Amino acid sequence: MPGEFTDFGDFVQATLPGLLRYGHALTGNPHDAADLVQTVLEKMGSRWTYVHEKTGDPLAYVRRSMANAHVSRWRRTRRENLVADLPDTSPHVPDDPFEHEPLWRALRTLPPRQRAVMVLRYYEGLSEAEIAGALGVTQGTVKSQASKAISSLRMKLTAADIQGEGSDAG
């Protein structure tokens, strides 16, 4: 069979079912197999004289071309991962239970260094020396930042209490 086809149309007609089966084995589905066979046969049709005369076995040449084309396509599209169901586009994020807590709201308004000192001191339980080492400042800076933060928090929380009482009375 290798050298018996001088006409490209006869070659395609005789080998197409086997090429489709081979393509299906390569790609895993009949649709991609048909695309692969068509792509390779299109390229081979324009070079049929060379393939027929020089290779000696056009069917082996086509199969090798199909394998190479499939590997090239796989390399281009391997990052693509087709799935049957689309994942949720917006995962459910639970509400922060402290979102409307006055202390947390006031803490978020502090300057970054004061907020860091307060969190490290009262949430993490670090000493003034440990906070100074973590932030790269002196212990005196830690004390002054903590003092300013506490003073600011007191004012903000007192103001929030006064506004809260006024809205309850109305």
XYZ file of N, CA and C in Angstrom:
510
model
N 0.803 -1.202 0.000
C 0.000 0.000 0.000
C 0.851 1.274 0.000
N 2.060 1.327 0.583
C 2.791 2.570 0.686
C 2.974 3.309 -0.625
N 3.361 2.673 -1.699
C 3.637 3.394 -2.918
C 2.545 3.270 -3.959
N 1.404 2.647 -3.632
C 0.402 2.373 -4.657
C -0.468 3.558 -5.030
N -0.499 4.618 -4.237
C -1.352 5.770 -4.540
C -0.534 6.877 -5.193
N -0.849 7.165 -6.429
C -0.187 8.288 -7.093
C -1.057 9.525 -7.012
N -2.348 9.342 -6.792
C -3.271 10.465 -6.686
C -3.592 10.728 -5.212
N -3.503 11.979 -4.817
C -3.765 12.352 -3.418
C -5.203 12.027 -3.015
N -6.167 12.259 -3.895
C -7.572 11.966 -3.590
C -7.801 10.498 -3.305
N -7.151 9.618 -4.078
C -7.278 8.179 -3.829
C -6.666 7.803 -2.481
N -5.532 8.410 -2.167
C -4.869 8.150 -0.883
C -5.782 8.536 0.285
N -6.364 9.718 0.202
C -7.240 10.196 1.285
C -8.446 9.290 1.412
N -9.055 8.935 0.289
C -10.258 8.099 0.328
C -9.964 6.734 0.950
N -8.815 6.172 0.658
C -8.484 4.844 1.172
C -8.041 4.865 2.634
N -7.379 5.927 3.048
C -6.792 5.931 4.399
C -7.574 6.739 5.423
N -8.575 7.480 4.999
C -9.284 8.386 5.916
C -9.864 7.687 7.142
N -10.579 6.547 6.999
C -11.120 5.919 8.217
C -10.028 5.542 9.229
N -8.912 5.009 8.748
C -7.820 4.652 9.661
C -7.167 5.876 10.280
N -7.039 6.943 9.485
C -6.465 8.180 10.029
C -7.364 8.793 11.096
N -8.682 8.717 10.888
C -9.614 9.238 11.901
C -9.531 8.427 13.197
N -9.383 7.092 13.057
C -9.235 6.254 14.257
C -7.937 6.597 14.987
N -6.872 6.778 14.229
C -5.583 7.144 14.819
C -5.666 8.517 15.489
N -6.328 9.457 14.829
C -6.516 10.792 15.405
C -7.325 10.741 16.686
N -8.343 9.873 16.694
C -9.163 9.717 17.900
C -8.324 9.168 19.042
N -7.441 8.224 18.728
C -6.550 7.679 19.760
C -5.605 8.760 20.288
N -5.151 9.649 19.417
C -4.244 10.717 19.843
C -4.949 11.772 20.686
N -6.109 12.239 20.208
C -6.754 13.394 20.836
C -7.740 13.031 21.930
N -8.338 11.868 21.835
C -9.297 11.476 22.862
C -10.738 11.764 22.510
N -11.002 12.471 21.403
C -12.391 12.659 20.988
C -12.465 12.790 19.470
N -13.588 12.404 18.878
C -13.689 12.366 17.416
C -13.657 13.739 16.752
N -14.109 14.760 17.440
C -14.141 16.098 16.838
C -12.732 16.660 16.673
N -11.930 16.556 17.713
C -10.540 17.004 17.610
C -9.764 16.137 16.629
N -10.111 14.842 16.562
C -9.453 13.944 15.612
C -9.723 14.398 14.184
N -10.964 14.730 13.869
C -11.294 15.191 12.523
C -10.553 16.480 12.191
N -10.471 17.399 13.158
C -9.725 18.647 12.938
C -8.246 18.365 12.687
N -7.680 17.453 13.448
C -6.266 17.112 13.304
C -5.991 16.496 11.936
N -6.828 15.536 11.524
C -6.658 14.893 10.219
C -6.780 15.927 9.110
N -7.777 16.786 9.208
C -7.976 17.798 8.172
C -6.779 18.740 8.072
N -6.270 19.182 9.215
C -5.127 20.094 9.219
C -3.908 19.455 8.550
N -3.619 18.218 8.905
C -2.443 17.540 8.354
C -2.631 17.256 6.867
N -3.837 16.815 6.487
C -4.062 16.516 5.070
C -4.027 17.775 4.216
N -4.466 18.904 4.764
C -4.368 20.158 4.015
C -2.910 20.488 3.702
N -2.052 20.355 4.701
C -0.628 20.640 4.497
C -0.001 19.627 3.543
N -0.410 18.392 3.669
C 0.177 17.344 2.852
C -0.295 17.417 1.403
N -1.489 17.896 1.165
C -2.025 17.984 -0.192
C -1.171 18.853 -1.091
N -0.664 19.936 -0.552
C 0.158 20.834 -1.368
C 1.558 20.264 -1.599
N 1.950 19.277 -0.810
C 3.286 18.686 -0.931
C 3.212 17.221 -1.357
N 2.110 16.800 -1.937
C 1.877 15.388 -2.223
C 2.974 14.775 -3.095
N 3.403 15.464 -4.107
C 4.427 14.904 -4.999
C 5.694 14.582 -4.228
N 6.143 15.511 -3.403
C 7.345 15.285 -2.593
C 7.127 14.114 -1.640
N 6.009 14.123 -0.920
C 5.728 13.083 0.075
C 5.675 11.723 -0.601
N 4.991 11.641 -1.719
C 4.820 10.360 -2.410
C 6.140 9.837 -2.945
N 6.949 10.708 -3.544
C 8.183 10.262 -4.186
C 9.343 10.097 -3.207
N 9.481 10.964 -2.254
C 10.682 10.979 -1.406
C 10.562 10.167 -0.125
N 9.361 10.098 0.449
C 9.261 9.423 1.741
C 9.163 7.920 1.604
N 8.576 7.436 0.561
C 8.453 5.992 0.374
C 7.227 5.413 1.060
N 6.771 6.029 2.109
C 5.584 5.543 2.828
C 4.746 6.744 3.258
N 3.834 7.210 2.390
C 3.068 8.413 2.729
C 2.188 8.237 3.973
N 1.697 7.026 4.209
C 0.849 6.809 5.387
C 1.655 7.006 6.674
N 2.850 6.500 6.724
C 3.704 6.699 7.903
C 4.036 8.178 8.075
N 4.253 8.853 6.947
C 4.552 10.289 6.987
C 3.367 11.066 7.557
N 2.160 10.715 7.124
C 0.952 11.398 7.617
C 0.761 11.122 9.105
N 0.949 9.891 9.517
C 0.793 9.563 10.941
C 1.797 10.322 11.800
N 3.023 10.385 11.332
C 4.046 11.129 12.079
C 3.694 12.612 12.121
N 3.206 13.150 11.015
C 2.786 14.557 10.972
C 1.625 14.808 11.921
N 0.699 13.841 11.998
C -0.430 13.981 12.928
C 0.055 14.006 14.375
N 0.990 13.124 14.704
C 1.519 13.089 16.070
C 2.216 14.408 16.398
N 3.017 14.909 15.467
C 3.711 16.181 15.698
C 2.727 17.339 15.835
N 1.704 17.370 14.973
C 0.715 18.447 15.034
C -0.068 18.389 16.345
N -0.380 17.173 16.784
C -1.117 17.045 18.047
C -0.270 17.528 19.225
N 0.994 17.175 19.248
C 1.877 17.622 20.334
C 2.001 19.145 20.300
N 2.140 19.716 19.112
C 2.246 21.176 19.006
C 0.980 21.854 19.505
N -0.173 21.328 19.126
C -1.446 21.907 19.593
C -1.577 21.763 21.099
N -1.174 20.605 21.623
C -1.266 20.386 23.061
C -0.368 21.364 23.809
N 0.818 21.614 23.292
C 1.730 22.563 23.947
C 1.167 23.970 23.954
N 0.486 24.351 22.871
C -0.095 25.697 22.813
C -1.279 25.846 23.746
N -2.041 24.795 23.940
C -3.301 24.922 24.694
C -3.296 24.183 26.021
N -2.166 23.666 26.470
C -2.185 22.861 27.696
C -2.534 23.674 28.931
N -2.366 24.979 28.880
C -2.726 25.799 30.036
C -4.236 25.925 30.171
N -4.925 25.669 29.091
C -6.383 25.747 29.099
C -6.928 24.476 29.726
N -7.836 24.637 30.682
C -8.410 23.501 31.363
C -9.919 23.573 31.210
N -10.461 22.764 30.319
C -11.893 22.785 30.070
C -12.607 21.984 31.148
N -13.655 22.567 31.694
C -14.447 21.889 32.715
C -15.907 21.958 32.324
N -16.676 21.006 32.814
C -18.093 20.960 32.475
C -18.877 22.075 33.167
N -18.560 22.327 34.418
C -19.280 23.352 35.182
C -18.349 24.501 35.504
N -18.867 25.704 35.388
C -18.082 26.876 35.735
C -18.011 27.020 37.249
N -16.860 27.389 37.776
C -16.769 27.600 39.221
C -17.529 28.864 39.611
N -17.851 28.955 40.876
C -18.503 30.164 41.368
C -17.598 31.348 41.119
N -18.185 32.424 40.584
C -17.366 33.587 40.266
C -17.097 34.441 41.494
N -17.969 34.424 42.450
C -17.744 35.216 43.649
C -17.969 34.327 44.876
N -16.880 33.877 45.473
C -17.036 33.022 46.641
C -17.681 33.794 47.792
N -18.437 33.075 48.581
C -19.110 33.710 49.706
C -18.097 34.040 50.793
N -18.003 35.292 51.121
C -17.123 35.743 52.195
C -18.017 36.081 53.383
N -17.820 35.373 54.493
C -18.678 35.658 55.642
C -18.464 37.086 56.144
N -19.525 37.662 56.644
C -19.441 39.015 57.194
C -18.542 39.031 58.427
N -17.800 40.111 58.556
C -16.944 40.290 59.719
C -17.843 40.583 60.915
N -17.794 39.755 61.957
C -18.682 39.984 63.097
C -18.375 41.290 63.829
N -17.175 41.840 63.634
C -16.803 43.069 64.313
C -16.945 44.294 63.413
N -17.553 44.125 62.235
C -17.654 45.219 61.263
C -18.284 46.470 61.872
N -19.309 46.303 62.657
C -20.007 47.462 63.220
C -19.686 47.679 64.699
N -18.693 46.985 65.196
C -18.260 47.143 66.581
C -17.527 48.479 66.707
N -17.930 49.351 67.613
C -17.329 50.683 67.712
C -15.816 50.669 67.947
N -15.320 49.749 68.762
C -13.885 49.707 69.032
C -13.090 49.387 67.764
N -13.550 48.412 67.003
C -12.848 48.038 65.768
C -12.922 49.161 64.733
N -14.055 49.796 64.640
C -14.182 50.915 63.696
C -13.231 52.044 64.090
N -13.143 52.330 65.398
C -12.239 53.383 65.865
C -10.777 52.972 65.661
N -10.468 51.711 65.868
C -9.105 51.223 65.688
C -8.648 51.373 64.237
N -9.572 51.148 63.289
C -9.234 51.294 61.866
C -8.904 52.735 61.484
N -9.349 53.692 62.261
C -9.084 55.099 61.924
C -7.750 55.598 62.448
N -7.084 54.814 63.298
C -5.788 55.227 63.845
C -4.719 55.232 62.756
N -3.705 56.075 62.915
C -2.561 56.016 61.996
C -1.895 54.648 62.079
N -1.225 54.216 61.017
C -0.673 52.861 60.975
C 0.236 52.489 62.142
N 1.138 53.380 62.570
C 2.044 53.034 63.658
C 1.289 52.876 64.968
N 0.338 53.765 65.253
C -0.456 53.642 66.484
C -1.279 52.352 66.448
N -1.872 52.056 65.300
C -2.680 50.836 65.175
C -1.792 49.609 65.399
N -0.572 49.627 64.841
C 0.345 48.494 65.013
C 0.718 48.311 66.480
N 0.998 49.413 67.166
C 1.355 49.329 68.586
C 0.196 48.748 69.384
N -1.020 49.194 69.115
C -2.185 48.717 69.867
C -2.442 47.226 69.613
N -2.330 46.819 68.363
C -2.571 45.410 68.042
C -1.492 44.527 68.656
N -0.232 44.945 68.543
C 0.844 44.133 69.106
C 0.772 44.067 70.629
N 0.361 45.170 71.244
C 0.320 45.208 72.712
C -0.885 44.449 73.255
N -2.059 44.720 72.744
C -3.268 44.187 73.373
C -3.844 42.951 72.677
N -3.494 42.747 71.423
C -4.000 41.559 70.735
C -2.966 40.445 70.781
N -1.699 40.799 70.531
C -0.625 39.809 70.539
C -0.002 39.646 71.922
N -0.189 40.635 72.799
C 0.333 40.529 74.159
C 1.838 40.718 74.258
N 2.431 41.484 73.351
C 3.874 41.717 73.400
C 4.202 42.823 74.395
N 5.429 42.770 74.920
C 5.899 43.814 75.837
C 6.345 45.017 75.006
N 6.612 46.138 75.710
C 7.068 47.341 75.012
C 8.396 47.093 74.299
N 9.290 46.333 74.922
C 10.587 46.035 74.304
C 10.411 45.187 73.037
N 9.509 44.205 73.090
C 9.266 43.350 71.926
C 8.625 44.141 70.779
N 7.710 45.036 71.128
C 7.067 45.875 70.110
C 8.102 46.790 69.467
N 8.971 47.390 70.292
C 10.010 48.274 69.778
C 10.918 47.514 68.810
N 11.284 46.289 69.161
C 12.115 45.473 68.279
C 11.397 45.107 66.990
N 10.115 44.777 67.081
C 9.350 44.381 65.900
C 9.148 45.550 64.939
N 8.922 46.753 65.494
C 8.662 47.912 64.646
C 9.921 48.697 64.304
N 11.020 48.369 64.953
C 12.272 49.081 64.692
C 12.267 50.500 65.233
N 11.643 50.693 66.389
C 11.604 52.011 67.031
C 12.075 51.853 68.476
N 12.162 52.969 69.177
C 12.580 52.907 70.583
C 11.384 52.589 71.469
N 11.690 52.193 72.707
C 10.604 51.920 73.655
C 9.820 53.196 73.969
N 10.512 54.326 73.986
C 9.830 55.594 74.228
C 8.810 55.898 73.139
N 9.153 55.567 71.893
C 8.212 55.773 70.787
C 7.007 54.864 70.954
N 7.236 53.632 71.378
C 6.126 52.692 71.600
C 5.195 53.255 72.667
N 5.775 53.772 73.775
C 4.950 54.328 74.864
C 4.158 55.541 74.383
N 4.795 56.438 73.635
C 4.089 57.645 73.195
C 3.005 57.305 72.173
N 3.287 56.364 71.273
C 2.285 55.974 70.280
C 1.087 55.283 70.949
N 1.369 54.468 71.953
C 0.291 53.800 72.688
C -0.551 54.820 73.436
N 0.101 55.790 74.054
C -0.623 56.829 74.789
C -1.524 57.629 73.849
N -0.968 58.042 72.721
C -1.769 58.793 71.744
C -2.928 57.954 71.204
N -2.677 56.666 70.947
C -3.726 55.794 70.414
C -4.843 55.616 71.437
N -4.487 55.399 72.695
C -5.511 55.218 73.735
C -6.329 56.493 73.895
N -5.666 57.634 73.899
C -6.369 58.911 74.009
C -7.327 59.103 72.839
N -6.865 58.810 71.638
C -7.703 58.956 70.443
C -8.886 57.990 70.486
N -8.643 56.762 70.894
C -9.718 55.773 70.983
C -10.769 56.187 72.010
N -10.311 56.723 73.161
C -11.256 57.183 74.189
C -12.170 58.262 73.639
N -11.568 59.229 72.935
C -12.382 60.323 72.386
C -13.381 59.795 71.350
N -12.927 58.914 70.484
C -13.805 58.389 69.434
C -14.922 57.530 70.025
N -14.586 56.726 71.017
C -15.605 55.868 71.614
C -16.583 56.675 72.456
N -16.094 57.698 73.139
C -16.985 58.566 73.907
C -17.937 59.291 72.964
N -17.399 59.788 71.838
C -18.244 60.461 70.848
C -19.271 59.502 70.263
N -18.875 58.255 70.058
C -19.798 57.254 69.507
C -20.889 56.941 70.529
N -20.522 56.883 71.814
C -21.523 56.632 72.849
C -22.529 57.766 72.937
N -22.025 58.998 72.830
C -22.926 60.159 72.910
C -23.864 60.165 71.711
N -23.340 59.864 70.509
C -24.202 59.830 69.331
C -25.177 58.689 69.429
N -24.744 57.534 69.969
C -25.620 56.382 70.104
C -26.754 56.652 71.077
N -26.466 57.353 72.215
C -27.491 57.682 73.198
C -28.469 58.684 72.634
N -27.970 59.631 71.851
C -28.864 60.642 71.277
C -29.822 60.052 70.290
N -29.390 59.031 69.541
C -30.288 58.425 68.547
C -31.286 57.502 69.238
N -30.935 56.933 70.431
C -31.876 56.080 71.155
C -32.963 56.917 71.821
N -32.627 58.125 72.236
C -33.584 58.946 72.944
C -34.642 59.511 72.004
N -34.337 59.654 70.692
C -35.231 60.294 69.736
C -36.236 59.395 69.257
